[in-house]
Amino acid sequence: MTVDLVKHAAEDTDVTFAARVSTQGGETRFNEASEKDAGLINYLMRDRHGSPFEHTSFTFYVEAPIFVVREFFRHRVGFSYNEESGRYKELAPVFYKPANGRPLRQVGKPGAYQFIQGDYKQKSAVSGDLERISTEAYGTYKRLLDLGVAREVARMVLPVNIYTSFYATCNARSLMHFLGLRTSRTNASFPSFPQHEIELVAEGMETEFARTMPLTYAAFERNGRVAP
Amino acid sequence: MTVDLVKHAAEDTDVTFAARVSTQGGETRFNEASEKDAGLINYLMRDRHGSPFEHTSFTFYVEAPIFVVREFFRHRVGFSYNEESGRYKELAPVFYKPANGRPLRQVGKPGAYQFIQGDYKQKSAVSGDLERISTEAYGTYKRLLDLGVAREVARMVLPVNIYTSFYATCNARSLMHFLGLRTSRTNASFPSFPQHEIELVAEGMETEFARTMPLTYAAFERNGRVAP
Amino acid sequence: MTVDLVKHAAEDTDVTFAARVSTQGGETRFNEASEKDAGLINYLMRDRHGSPFEHTSFTFYVEAPIFVVREFFRHRVGFSYNEESGRYKELAPVFYKPANGRPLRQVGKPGAYQFIQGDYKQKSAVSGDLERISTEAYGTYKRLLDLGVAREVARMVLPVNIYTSFYATCNARSLMHFLGLRTSRTNASFPSFPQHEIELVAEGMETEFARTMPLTYAAFERNGRVAP
Amino acid sequence: MTVDLVKHAAEDTDVTFAARVSTQGGETRFNEASEKDAGLINYLMRDRHGSPFEHTSFTFYVEAPIFVVREFFRHRVGFSYNEESGRYKELAPVFYKPANGRPLRQVGKPGAYQFIQGDYKQKSAVSGDLERISTEAYGTYKRLLDLGVAREVARMVLPVNIYTSFYATCNARSLMHFLGLRTSRTNASFPSFPQHEIELVAEGMETEFARTMPLTYAAFERNGRVAP
C-alpha cells in the first residue's frame, strides 16, 4: 500500500479561526496555535461542533488493491476522488498478497469478527492461490488485449487484488470520520472492525493527519475517536 | 443485470408543489399534475432550478458485476447505498459474460472511444477466457473457504465480473445526473461514453423514471438530458 | 410554528432490508417489522452503521421565522430545501412573538448557556418592541412596494422574526442528526443547546419520526440520540 | 460587501494531475501548467468531467447582509461554513444600504425579471426608510440587551439588511457552480437572475478564482460558465 500526502492546506489554526467567527465576528488573522487553541479545539470536538474542522484540505495519493478501494469509495461526504481507469489505460501487473503476519482466519460472530493467525496450510494456500490466479488472470488479460479486445472488456478477468491508484481529497472532519471507521483502536468510543488492508491505508493517513494538525489529532484521540 | 424499483415516493407534482412554495408560499395540497405543471417543470429544467426535483425518492435494487458497481458508486451526491458484503457472506458463483452482440473492440481516441463488433476470434476468446477464469477463481475461492480461510481473504482471488447486489436510493435530480452520464443518447447536450454494462443498468433505471415521473422525464429529454 | 409531514416513504423495514443485503445478498421483500428487526436496528444504531437508515424519505412543510430557518438550513447533508422567496412574492405580515413562558434571560457561559424566565419588565419590553418594530417595518415594506420599489429591495427592512415557509426533504439518518443537535434532551450523549424556537420545530419533526419509524426511534433514544 | 480569499490550495495543475491518474495511473509530480494542461482542462470542462476540479480548496471570508447570506448558504454541496452568531455575540450596527446606481425597480415576468433604475422618489424612500428602520431596530436591540434580555431574543427585531460575517470553504467545482448561478454574465449557457447584492459577492470570488486558476477560469468562460 502507498499513501502519500501530496498536498494539504490544513493547520490547527484553521479550526480555531473559523470557530471564533461565531463568537467574535470579523476576520481573524492566522497566527501560531496557542494554549487557548488546544482548549477550544477540544471543546469543539467534545461537544460535536463539526463545521470548523471543514476549512481544511488534504489530498492523498493512494495505491491499493481494488477490494480496498471499493470500501474507501463508500465515503461520500467531504471526499473527492479520481482513480486510474481500466477503460483508459492498461493496468499494470501488480497484485496484493497478504504479508506473513496477516491473520487469515475469522472467529466470532458477524459484526464483531476477530481475526487470528492462519496455520501453515492456510498460509501456503492463500499465497500460492493468489499468485497463481493473479498470474493466470493477468496473462489472459494481456492475451485478450493482444487480440485487439477493448481494455474495458479484457479487464473483466482481473481479480480484486490487483492494484489501482487514486487521488482522494478530504477535510479534517471527513478524514476523522474515515479514521474512526477504518481503524480498530481500543480507545475508540464504539467498536470498529475494518478489514486489515484498509486499516493499513488508514494508518498511513492518520500519521499525516497527526503530523499536520497535532492539536486536532490530540482532541480526536481524547474524545473517543469520533468525528465531531 | 437486474434493476428493480423496489420503492418510490416520486411524482411530477412533488416538483411543482415544492417550486410553488417560492412564488406562492404556503403549503399546497397534492393533486393531479396539470397542463400548467408540465410548463413549470420544463421551465425549471431549462433554467436549471434543480432543488424542486429533490423532494422525491427512488430505491432501486440492482444486481451487477463489480466492475459496473465500481462506476455506479462514484455517484456520491444524492445517492445512498447498501451492498452485499464479501466479508459477511459467501459470494455466489454468478459471473458476467458479454451477450453476443456486445461490441468488443474500441476505436477512436481516449475520451471519445467508439465500440464496434468483435470478430469471431475475439468473441470466442472473451467468452472462453471469462468462463475459464471465473470457474477457476471461484473453485479456488471455495477451496480457501473450505480450508478455513476468512471470507475477506479468500475473495481476493475473485475477478471483477462476479455479481454483487445492492440497494441505491436517490432523488430525481441525482437520478437525472446519473442518467445524463451513464447513457449515450444522441439527444444529449454533451457526449457521454459510458461502458455498455453500466448503460444497461441505467436503461433499467430510466424506464422506471419515465414511468413514474412522465412530465419530468419529458422535460429532461427536451432539454438535452442535463440534470438541472 | 407549523410542522407538517406532507409525505414520507419511511418504515423500519426499509432499514433492515437494506442492512440485510450486506449479510444475505439478494433482494428481500418488504414485510412487517419483527422482533428480530428491533434487535438489528438497535445493533446498527449502536455500532454506527449509518447507511441503512438512508433508504427513507420524509418531506416536511414548515412555517417558521427567518432566524429559525437560518439555523435549519445549516444542515446540508441529506437535506433538500425549497423556500418561499422574498424576491418572487410579497411576504405576508406574520411575525413571531415569544409565547408567555419562553425564557428570556441567558445565564452561564458561552457554549453552555442556560435560559431562565424573564421578569415582568423584560417580558413587556420584548412583547411591545417586537410588536412595534414588526408593524413599523411591515408598514414601510408595503409603502415601498406601493411606490413601485422591487420586492427584493423593499424586503430589506423586514426583521428576522417574520415568518417564511419551506419544504424540507431528508432521510432518517440526516433527520436523526438534526434532532440530536436541535433538541436538548437529557438522555443525549453530548449536550446540545438549541435555541428554543428551532427546538419547537424539531419537536414537531420528532413526533412524526417516532410515529412512522417506532423501532428506529426507540433505538435512537436508547443510544444517546446520536445519529449513526 | 467584503470578500477576502484568506487561504487557498488551488492551482490549474491540481486538475490535470488528478485527471491524468485516470489515463496514466501513478502519482504525477506537480510542475508548472503547460500548453497541454490548457487543452486537457478545456476538454474536461466541455465534456463535464467534474471530479478533477474538486482537488482544490478556497477559503473566503465574507461580510454581507443577512438577506445575501441566506441565498449563499443554499449552496450545500462542496461548501463549508462558519458564521458569526447572534446568539453568542452582540451584533454590530452595520447595515446595508443600496449604492446610488443600484436598480430599484423590477420589470418583466417572474423568473426573468429585469431591474431598472428607480426614480428620485424611490431612491429617497429606500434610502430614508432603510436608515430609519435600521436605526430604530438597532436602538431597540440595544435597549433589550441593556434590560438583560438574551441576545438570541433581542436580535429578533433586527432587519435582514444587518451585516454578518462568515468563512466559506469550497473547491473549484462547487465555486464554478456558485458563479454560474450567482452572476448574470451574457456569455452563460443559460440565463441566471441573481440578486444584485449576491452578485457583488460572487464577483469578488470570481476575481480570486480567475487569478489563482487562470486556465480553469478560461475554460469555464469558454464553455458557457456551466460547472462541469
XYZ file of N, CA and C in Angstrom, chain A residues 27-216:
570
model
N -12.822 39.013 10.698
C -11.811 38.125 10.169
C -10.633 38.091 11.130
N -10.189 36.921 11.458
C -9.034 36.789 12.348
C -7.828 36.422 11.505
N -6.717 37.027 11.809
C -5.500 36.704 11.078
C -4.918 35.393 11.593
N -4.234 34.701 10.743
C -3.757 33.363 11.079
C -2.368 33.401 11.718
N -2.324 33.095 13.012
C -1.049 33.061 13.746
C -0.740 31.634 14.164
N 0.236 31.529 14.993
C 0.587 30.267 15.626
C -0.543 29.792 16.544
N -0.726 28.505 16.621
C -1.695 27.962 17.565
C -1.167 28.147 18.989
N -2.053 28.446 19.904
C -1.648 28.695 21.282
C -2.306 27.688 22.218
N -2.002 27.806 23.468
C -2.620 27.004 24.534
C -4.152 27.091 24.436
N -4.620 28.314 24.249
C -6.062 28.553 24.161
C -6.687 27.790 22.986
N -5.933 27.680 21.898
C -6.448 26.949 20.739
C -6.682 25.483 21.081
N -5.764 24.901 21.832
C -5.904 23.500 22.222
C -7.204 23.293 22.988
N -7.493 24.188 23.900
C -8.720 24.088 24.689
C -9.964 24.232 23.829
N -9.920 25.206 22.952
C -11.078 25.439 22.082
C -11.322 24.230 21.165
N -10.246 23.707 20.603
C -10.378 22.543 19.714
C -10.954 21.345 20.471
N -10.492 21.162 21.694
C -11.006 20.046 22.485
C -12.488 20.219 22.802
N -12.867 21.433 23.111
C -14.282 21.727 23.379
C -15.148 21.469 22.135
N -14.669 21.927 20.977
C -15.422 21.732 19.727
C -15.603 20.245 19.433
N -14.532 19.479 19.637
C -14.572 18.038 19.379
C -15.552 17.366 20.346
N -15.448 17.708 21.595
C -16.246 17.049 22.632
C -17.741 17.303 22.449
N -18.075 18.552 22.159
C -19.496 18.884 22.040
C -20.001 18.790 20.601
N -19.190 18.200 19.723
C -19.612 17.928 18.350
C -19.976 19.175 17.528
N -19.114 20.167 17.619
C -19.254 21.288 16.693
C -18.346 20.991 15.520
N -18.883 20.369 14.515
C -18.042 19.813 13.465
C -17.609 20.784 12.385
N -18.418 21.810 12.100
C -18.150 22.619 10.908
C -16.789 23.336 10.918
N -16.270 23.808 12.056
C -14.967 24.484 11.974
C -13.829 23.585 11.463
N -14.009 22.280 11.554
C -12.955 21.369 11.097
C -12.948 21.197 9.572
N -13.946 21.763 8.925
C -14.070 21.560 7.473
C -13.261 22.541 6.621
N -12.713 23.578 7.220
C -11.992 24.581 6.421
C -10.536 24.167 6.221
N -10.360 22.953 5.857
C -9.043 22.339 5.717
C -9.108 21.389 4.538
N -7.961 21.068 3.970
C -7.966 20.223 2.783
C -6.713 19.345 2.732
N -6.921 18.074 2.511
C -5.844 17.093 2.375
C -6.015 16.365 1.048
N -4.966 16.282 0.255
C -5.023 15.449 -0.952
C -4.030 14.302 -0.812
N -4.549 13.096 -0.798
C -3.724 11.896 -0.699
C -3.635 11.193 -2.047
N -2.477 10.629 -2.304
C -2.321 9.706 -3.419
C -2.194 8.308 -2.814
N -3.021 7.384 -3.274
C -3.064 6.055 -2.675
C -2.931 4.987 -3.751
N -2.140 3.974 -3.475
C -2.120 2.759 -4.296
C -2.602 1.614 -3.417
N -3.618 0.942 -3.846
C -4.207 -0.131 -3.042
C -4.971 -1.065 -3.967
N -5.216 -2.297 -3.518
C -5.982 -3.225 -4.361
C -7.460 -2.814 -4.464
N -8.104 -3.281 -5.498
C -9.495 -2.907 -5.757
C -10.413 -3.197 -4.576
N -10.216 -4.324 -3.883
C -11.144 -4.640 -2.794
C -11.041 -3.625 -1.656
N -9.904 -2.974 -1.521
C -9.748 -1.903 -0.526
C -10.400 -0.608 -1.025
N -10.162 -0.309 -2.289
C -10.676 0.928 -2.864
C -12.206 0.912 -2.882
N -12.775 -0.269 -3.047
C -14.229 -0.386 -3.004
C -14.770 0.069 -1.649
N -14.077 -0.250 -0.577
C -14.512 0.195 0.751
C -14.232 1.689 0.942
N -13.100 2.122 0.449
C -12.695 3.532 0.602
C -13.737 4.442 -0.032
N -14.153 4.096 -1.243
C -15.042 4.979 -2.007
C -16.483 4.978 -1.495
N -16.763 4.173 -0.483
C -18.076 4.292 0.150
C -18.186 5.606 0.926
N -17.056 6.244 1.192
C -17.072 7.529 1.912
C -17.401 8.637 0.915
N -18.594 9.165 1.014
C -19.092 10.116 0.017
C -18.955 11.567 0.451
N -19.327 11.838 1.706
C -19.422 13.232 2.138
C -18.030 13.792 2.458
N -17.694 14.910 1.826
C -16.397 15.524 2.102
C -15.231 14.773 1.487
N -15.488 13.938 0.492
C -14.419 13.215 -0.204
C -14.563 13.402 -1.711
N -13.434 13.682 -2.358
C -13.386 13.767 -3.817
C -12.370 12.759 -4.327
N -12.679 12.151 -5.466
C -11.826 11.075 -5.967
C -11.504 11.203 -7.443
N -10.329 10.786 -7.813
C -10.020 10.448 -9.205
C -9.151 9.210 -9.212
N -9.583 8.230 -9.971
C -8.910 6.935 -9.945
C -8.436 6.534 -11.332
N -7.381 5.786 -11.347
C -6.869 5.116 -12.543
C -8.015 4.326 -13.184
N -8.088 4.391 -14.496
C -9.221 3.773 -15.182
C -8.802 2.568 -16.014
N -9.483 1.457 -15.783
C -9.241 0.249 -16.566
C -9.824 0.355 -17.978
N -10.563 1.432 -18.226
C -11.071 1.673 -19.581
C -10.064 2.473 -20.387
N -9.328 3.365 -19.726
C -8.443 4.283 -20.443
C -6.999 3.830 -20.507
N -6.609 2.952 -19.620
C -5.211 2.509 -19.659
C -5.097 1.013 -19.378
N -3.978 0.474 -19.796
C -3.688 -0.919 -19.497
C -3.220 -1.003 -18.049
N -3.811 -1.870 -17.281
C -3.436 -1.981 -15.876
C -2.128 -2.750 -15.735
N -1.334 -2.361 -14.747
C -0.034 -2.996 -14.530
C -0.199 -4.262 -13.690
N 0.701 -5.213 -13.875
C 0.581 -6.499 -13.164
C 1.091 -6.414 -11.733
N 0.407 -5.636 -10.929
C 0.784 -5.520 -9.519
C -0.401 -6.008 -8.699
N -0.146 -7.050 -7.912
C -1.227 -7.688 -7.171
C -0.916 -7.737 -5.685
N -1.940 -7.644 -4.891
C -1.753 -7.700 -3.440
C -1.656 -9.140 -2.965
N -0.705 -9.381 -2.076
C -0.599 -10.654 -1.382
C -0.386 -10.359 0.088
N -1.152 -10.963 0.981
C -1.015 -10.674 2.409
C 0.421 -10.905 2.876
N 0.915 -10.038 3.719
C 2.232 -10.218 4.319
C 2.164 -11.393 5.288
N 3.301 -11.797 5.721
C 3.373 -13.020 6.502
C 2.509 -13.016 7.765
N 2.485 -11.917 8.475
C 1.747 -11.909 9.739
C 0.258 -11.630 9.629
N -0.251 -11.438 8.454
C -1.660 -11.072 8.265
C -2.558 -12.218 8.749
N -3.426 -11.963 9.734
C -4.317 -13.020 10.234
C -5.224 -13.504 9.119
N -5.385 -14.814 9.028
C -6.123 -15.379 7.894
C -7.450 -16.021 8.277
N -7.706 -16.151 9.577
C -8.935 -16.824 9.991
C -9.825 -15.889 10.785
N -11.118 -16.007 10.591
C -12.034 -15.188 11.372
C -12.769 -16.075 12.360
N -12.911 -15.570 13.578
C -13.704 -16.258 14.593
C -14.667 -15.232 15.184
N -15.655 -15.708 15.878
C -16.648 -14.803 16.467
C -17.809 -14.612 15.530
N -18.686 -13.712 15.897
C -19.932 -13.601 15.143
C -19.938 -12.372 14.231
N -20.811 -12.422 13.246
C -20.895 -11.340 12.272
C -21.019 -9.980 12.961
N -20.332 -9.018 12.436
C -20.397 -7.680 13.008
C -19.331 -7.462 14.063
N -18.721 -8.549 14.529
C -17.681 -8.412 15.546
C -16.648 -9.530 15.407
N -16.278 -9.804 14.175
C -15.294 -10.848 13.948
C -13.955 -10.501 14.571
N -13.287 -11.516 15.058
C -11.882 -11.391 15.430
C -11.084 -12.151 14.386
N -9.880 -11.698 14.145
C -9.047 -12.372 13.156
C -7.800 -12.917 13.838
N -7.501 -14.168 13.523
C -6.343 -14.813 14.139
C -5.429 -15.403 13.064
N -4.225 -15.725 13.472
C -3.234 -16.252 12.550
C -3.694 -17.540 11.882
N -3.347 -17.669 10.626
C -3.631 -18.911 9.927
C -2.550 -19.955 10.229
N -2.881 -21.193 9.943
C -1.850 -22.223 10.110
C -1.018 -22.307 8.819
N -0.068 -23.181 8.804
C 0.853 -23.268 7.676
C 0.121 -23.562 6.368
N -0.812 -24.490 6.467
C -1.553 -24.905 5.275
C -2.337 -23.743 4.674
N -2.963 -22.985 5.543
C -3.738 -21.825 5.084
C -2.820 -20.775 4.459
N -1.733 -20.521 5.147
C -0.792 -19.531 4.619
C -0.310 -19.901 3.235
N 0.041 -21.147 3.093
C 0.622 -21.512 1.804
C -0.449 -21.566 0.717
N -1.667 -21.942 1.093
C -2.750 -21.946 0.099
C -3.055 -20.527 -0.362
N -3.191 -19.617 0.588
C -3.501 -18.229 0.240
C -2.414 -17.670 -0.664
N -1.199 -17.845 -0.249
C -0.079 -17.304 -1.005
C -0.003 -17.914 -2.406
N -0.090 -19.227 -2.452
C 0.010 -19.909 -3.739
C -1.158 -19.595 -4.657
N -2.344 -19.594 -4.098
C -3.530 -19.372 -4.926
C -3.585 -17.948 -5.468
N -3.240 -16.988 -4.617
C -3.255 -15.602 -5.094
C -2.231 -15.429 -6.214
N -1.076 -16.009 -6.002
C -0.019 -15.957 -7.017
C -0.505 -16.565 -8.337
N -1.070 -17.747 -8.229
C -1.497 -18.477 -9.403
C -2.628 -17.776 -10.158
N -3.655 -17.398 -9.420
C -4.807 -16.761 -10.082
C -4.392 -15.413 -10.679
N -3.613 -14.645 -9.927
C -3.186 -13.337 -10.423
C -2.408 -13.482 -11.723
N -1.472 -14.403 -11.723
C -0.636 -14.616 -12.900
C -1.469 -15.066 -14.096
N -2.340 -16.009 -13.831
C -3.151 -16.539 -14.910
C -4.135 -15.504 -15.444
N -4.735 -14.765 -14.538
C -5.699 -13.754 -14.966
C -4.984 -12.663 -15.759
N -3.824 -12.271 -15.271
C -3.117 -11.204 -15.977
C -2.641 -11.667 -17.353
N -2.178 -12.904 -17.413
C -1.780 -13.451 -18.709
C -2.947 -13.450 -19.692
N -4.102 -13.825 -19.186
C -5.306 -13.838 -20.023
C -5.660 -12.426 -20.473
N -5.581 -11.497 -19.530
C -5.849 -10.073 -19.824
C -4.973 -9.593 -20.970
N -3.687 -9.885 -20.869
C -2.742 -9.449 -21.906
C -3.040 -10.111 -23.257
N -3.360 -11.386 -23.238
C -3.682 -12.080 -24.494
C -4.905 -11.466 -25.154
N -5.899 -11.133 -24.332
C -7.110 -10.507 -24.887
C -6.768 -9.144 -25.491
N -5.936 -8.381 -24.800
C -5.519 -7.082 -25.351
C -4.763 -7.278 -26.664
N -3.896 -8.269 -26.675
C -3.115 -8.535 -27.889
C -4.017 -8.935 -29.062
N -5.121 -9.571 -28.722
C -6.089 -9.968 -29.761
C -6.902 -8.784 -30.267
N -6.742 -7.629 -29.603
C -7.490 -6.455 -30.039
C -8.790 -6.230 -29.278
N -8.961 -6.964 -28.190
C -10.166 -6.763 -27.364
C -10.018 -5.466 -26.571
N -11.104 -4.723 -26.453
C -11.091 -3.448 -25.729
C -10.659 -3.661 -24.268
N -9.922 -2.686 -23.752
C -9.458 -2.770 -22.362
C -10.599 -2.981 -21.386
N -11.733 -2.273 -21.633
C -12.852 -2.350 -20.686
C -13.488 -3.734 -20.658
N -13.248 -4.522 -21.703
C -13.753 -5.899 -21.719
C -12.700 -6.845 -21.144
N -11.480 -6.683 -21.610
C -10.410 -7.583 -21.172
C -10.228 -7.569 -19.657
N -10.419 -6.402 -19.059
C -10.181 -6.292 -17.612
C -11.153 -7.115 -16.771
N -12.235 -7.579 -17.386
C -13.236 -8.313 -16.602
C -12.675 -9.575 -15.954
N -11.571 -10.072 -16.471
C -10.971 -11.285 -15.890
C -10.088 -10.993 -14.680
N -9.808 -9.729 -14.421
C -8.826 -9.407 -13.374
C -9.427 -9.512 -11.971
N -8.666 -10.082 -11.051
C -9.175 -10.258 -9.689
C -9.086 -8.957 -8.877
N -9.842 -8.911 -7.791
C -9.941 -7.690 -6.983
C -8.691 -7.404 -6.150
N -7.696 -8.279 -6.234
C -6.443 -7.947 -5.533
C -5.459 -7.201 -6.426
N -5.875 -6.841 -7.649
C -4.990 -6.034 -8.485
C -4.971 -4.612 -7.940
N -3.805 -3.994 -8.039
C -3.668 -2.626 -7.535
C -4.257 -1.613 -8.499
N -4.784 -0.557 -7.898
C -5.206 0.611 -8.638
C -4.640 1.814 -7.886
N -4.771 2.998 -8.445
C -4.236 4.183 -7.774
C -5.233 5.318 -7.904
N -5.245 6.195 -6.913
C -6.212 7.307 -6.958
C -5.757 8.470 -6.091
N -6.314 9.623 -6.399
C -6.205 10.788 -5.546
C -7.498 10.911 -4.748
N -7.375 11.216 -3.468
C -8.549 11.479 -2.636
C -8.318 12.790 -1.906
N -9.278 13.683 -1.999
C -9.194 14.943 -1.268
C -10.315 14.984 -0.234
N -9.965 15.355 0.986
C -10.963 15.409 2.055
C -10.627 16.557 2.987
N -11.471 16.800 3.973
C -11.148 17.792 5.002
C -10.968 17.073 6.337
N -10.573 17.811 7.363
C -10.258 17.170 8.645
C -11.470 16.455 9.238
N -12.660 16.994 9.002
C -13.849 16.351 9.557
C -14.134 15.025 8.862
N -14.124 15.035 7.534
C -14.405 13.791 6.811
C -13.271 12.782 7.022
N -12.058 13.298 7.178
C -10.917 12.412 7.443
C -11.078 11.713 8.798
N -11.495 12.458 9.807
C -11.685 11.842 11.126
C -12.808 10.818 11.089
N -13.839 11.107 10.326
C -14.924 10.140 10.170
C -14.376 8.839 9.561
N -13.582 8.994 8.547
C -12.939 7.842 7.901
C -12.080 7.058 8.910
N -11.231 7.778 9.628
C -10.319 7.115 10.571
C -11.082 6.405 11.696
N -12.160 7.032 12.150
C -12.955 6.403 13.209
C -13.531 5.058 12.775
N -13.864 4.944 11.495
C -14.471 3.700 10.997
C -13.463 2.709 10.436
N -12.335 3.201 9.948
C -11.407 2.329 9.217
C -10.129 2.003 9.988
N -10.141 2.279 11.291
C -9.076 1.779 12.162
C -9.783 1.073 13.319
N -9.047 0.279 14.062
C -9.691 -0.503 15.132
C -9.069 -0.215 16.497
N -8.760 1.026 16.763
C -8.111 1.394 18.022
C -8.971 1.082 19.248
N -8.322 0.698 20.297
C -9.064 0.317 21.503
C -9.579 1.522 22.274
N -9.025 2.696 22.018
C -9.540 3.884 22.718
C -10.720 4.527 21.995
N -11.319 3.814 21.096
C -12.455 4.373 20.350
C -13.754 4.193 21.133
N -14.692 5.127 20.945
C -15.983 5.114 21.648
C -16.846 3.928 21.270
N -16.741 3.522 20.051
C -17.555 2.393 19.629
C -16.679 1.486 18.780
N -16.992 0.189 18.782
C -16.105 -0.761 18.132
C -16.127 -0.592 16.624
N -15.014 -0.860 16.015
C -14.919 -0.795 14.565
C -14.116 -2.008 14.119
N -14.555 -2.633 13.032
C -13.915 -3.871 12.595
C -13.493 -3.772 11.142
N -12.595 -2.844 10.864
C -12.175 -2.668 9.466
C -11.373 -3.862 8.982
N -11.420 -4.074 7.676
C -10.545 -5.103 7.112
C -9.109 -4.620 7.251
N -8.227 -5.566 7.565
C -6.805 -5.278 7.783
C -6.216 -4.358 6.717
N -6.534 -4.612 5.451
C -5.863 -3.893 4.371
C -6.278 -2.427 4.283
N -7.556 -2.121 4.576
C -7.928 -0.709 4.548
C -7.385 -0.019 5.793
N -7.227 -0.779 6.847
C -6.622 -0.194 8.047
C -5.173 0.235 7.767
N -4.483 -0.526 6.939
C -3.119 -0.122 6.562
C -3.130 1.246 5.875
N -4.092 1.433 4.999
C -4.221 2.718 4.312
C -4.579 3.810 5.326
N -5.544 3.494 6.192
C -5.987 4.472 7.191
C -4.832 4.879 8.114
N -4.005 3.928 8.479
C -2.870 4.241 9.355
C -1.927 5.237 8.680
N -1.730 5.039 7.393
C -0.882 5.975 6.659
C -1.467 7.383 6.654
N -2.783 7.464 6.501
C -3.448 8.766 6.511
C -3.404 9.375 7.917
N -3.579 8.527 8.899
C -3.583 9.019 10.281
C -2.243 9.646 10.665
N -1.170 9.026 10.235
C 0.161 9.565 10.526
C 0.299 10.987 9.990
N -0.173 11.202 8.786
C -0.070 12.540 8.186
C -0.985 13.536 8.896
N -2.140 13.060 9.271
C -3.100 13.925 9.972
C -2.496 14.369 11.320
N -1.941 13.408 12.053
C -1.359 13.712 13.369
C -0.211 14.716 13.251
N 0.523 14.619 12.167
C 1.671 15.489 11.955
C 1.257 16.915 11.578
N 0.223 17.031 10.750
C -0.151 18.360 10.251
C -1.091 19.108 11.190
N -1.900 18.376 11.948
C -2.853 19.029 12.852
C -2.766 18.391 14.240
N -1.645 18.600 14.940
C -1.419 17.877 16.205
C -2.458 18.152 17.290
N -2.943 19.374 17.393
C -3.929 19.666 18.441
C -5.265 19.013 18.120
N -5.635 19.057 16.863
C -6.888 18.439 16.436
C -6.800 16.927 16.617
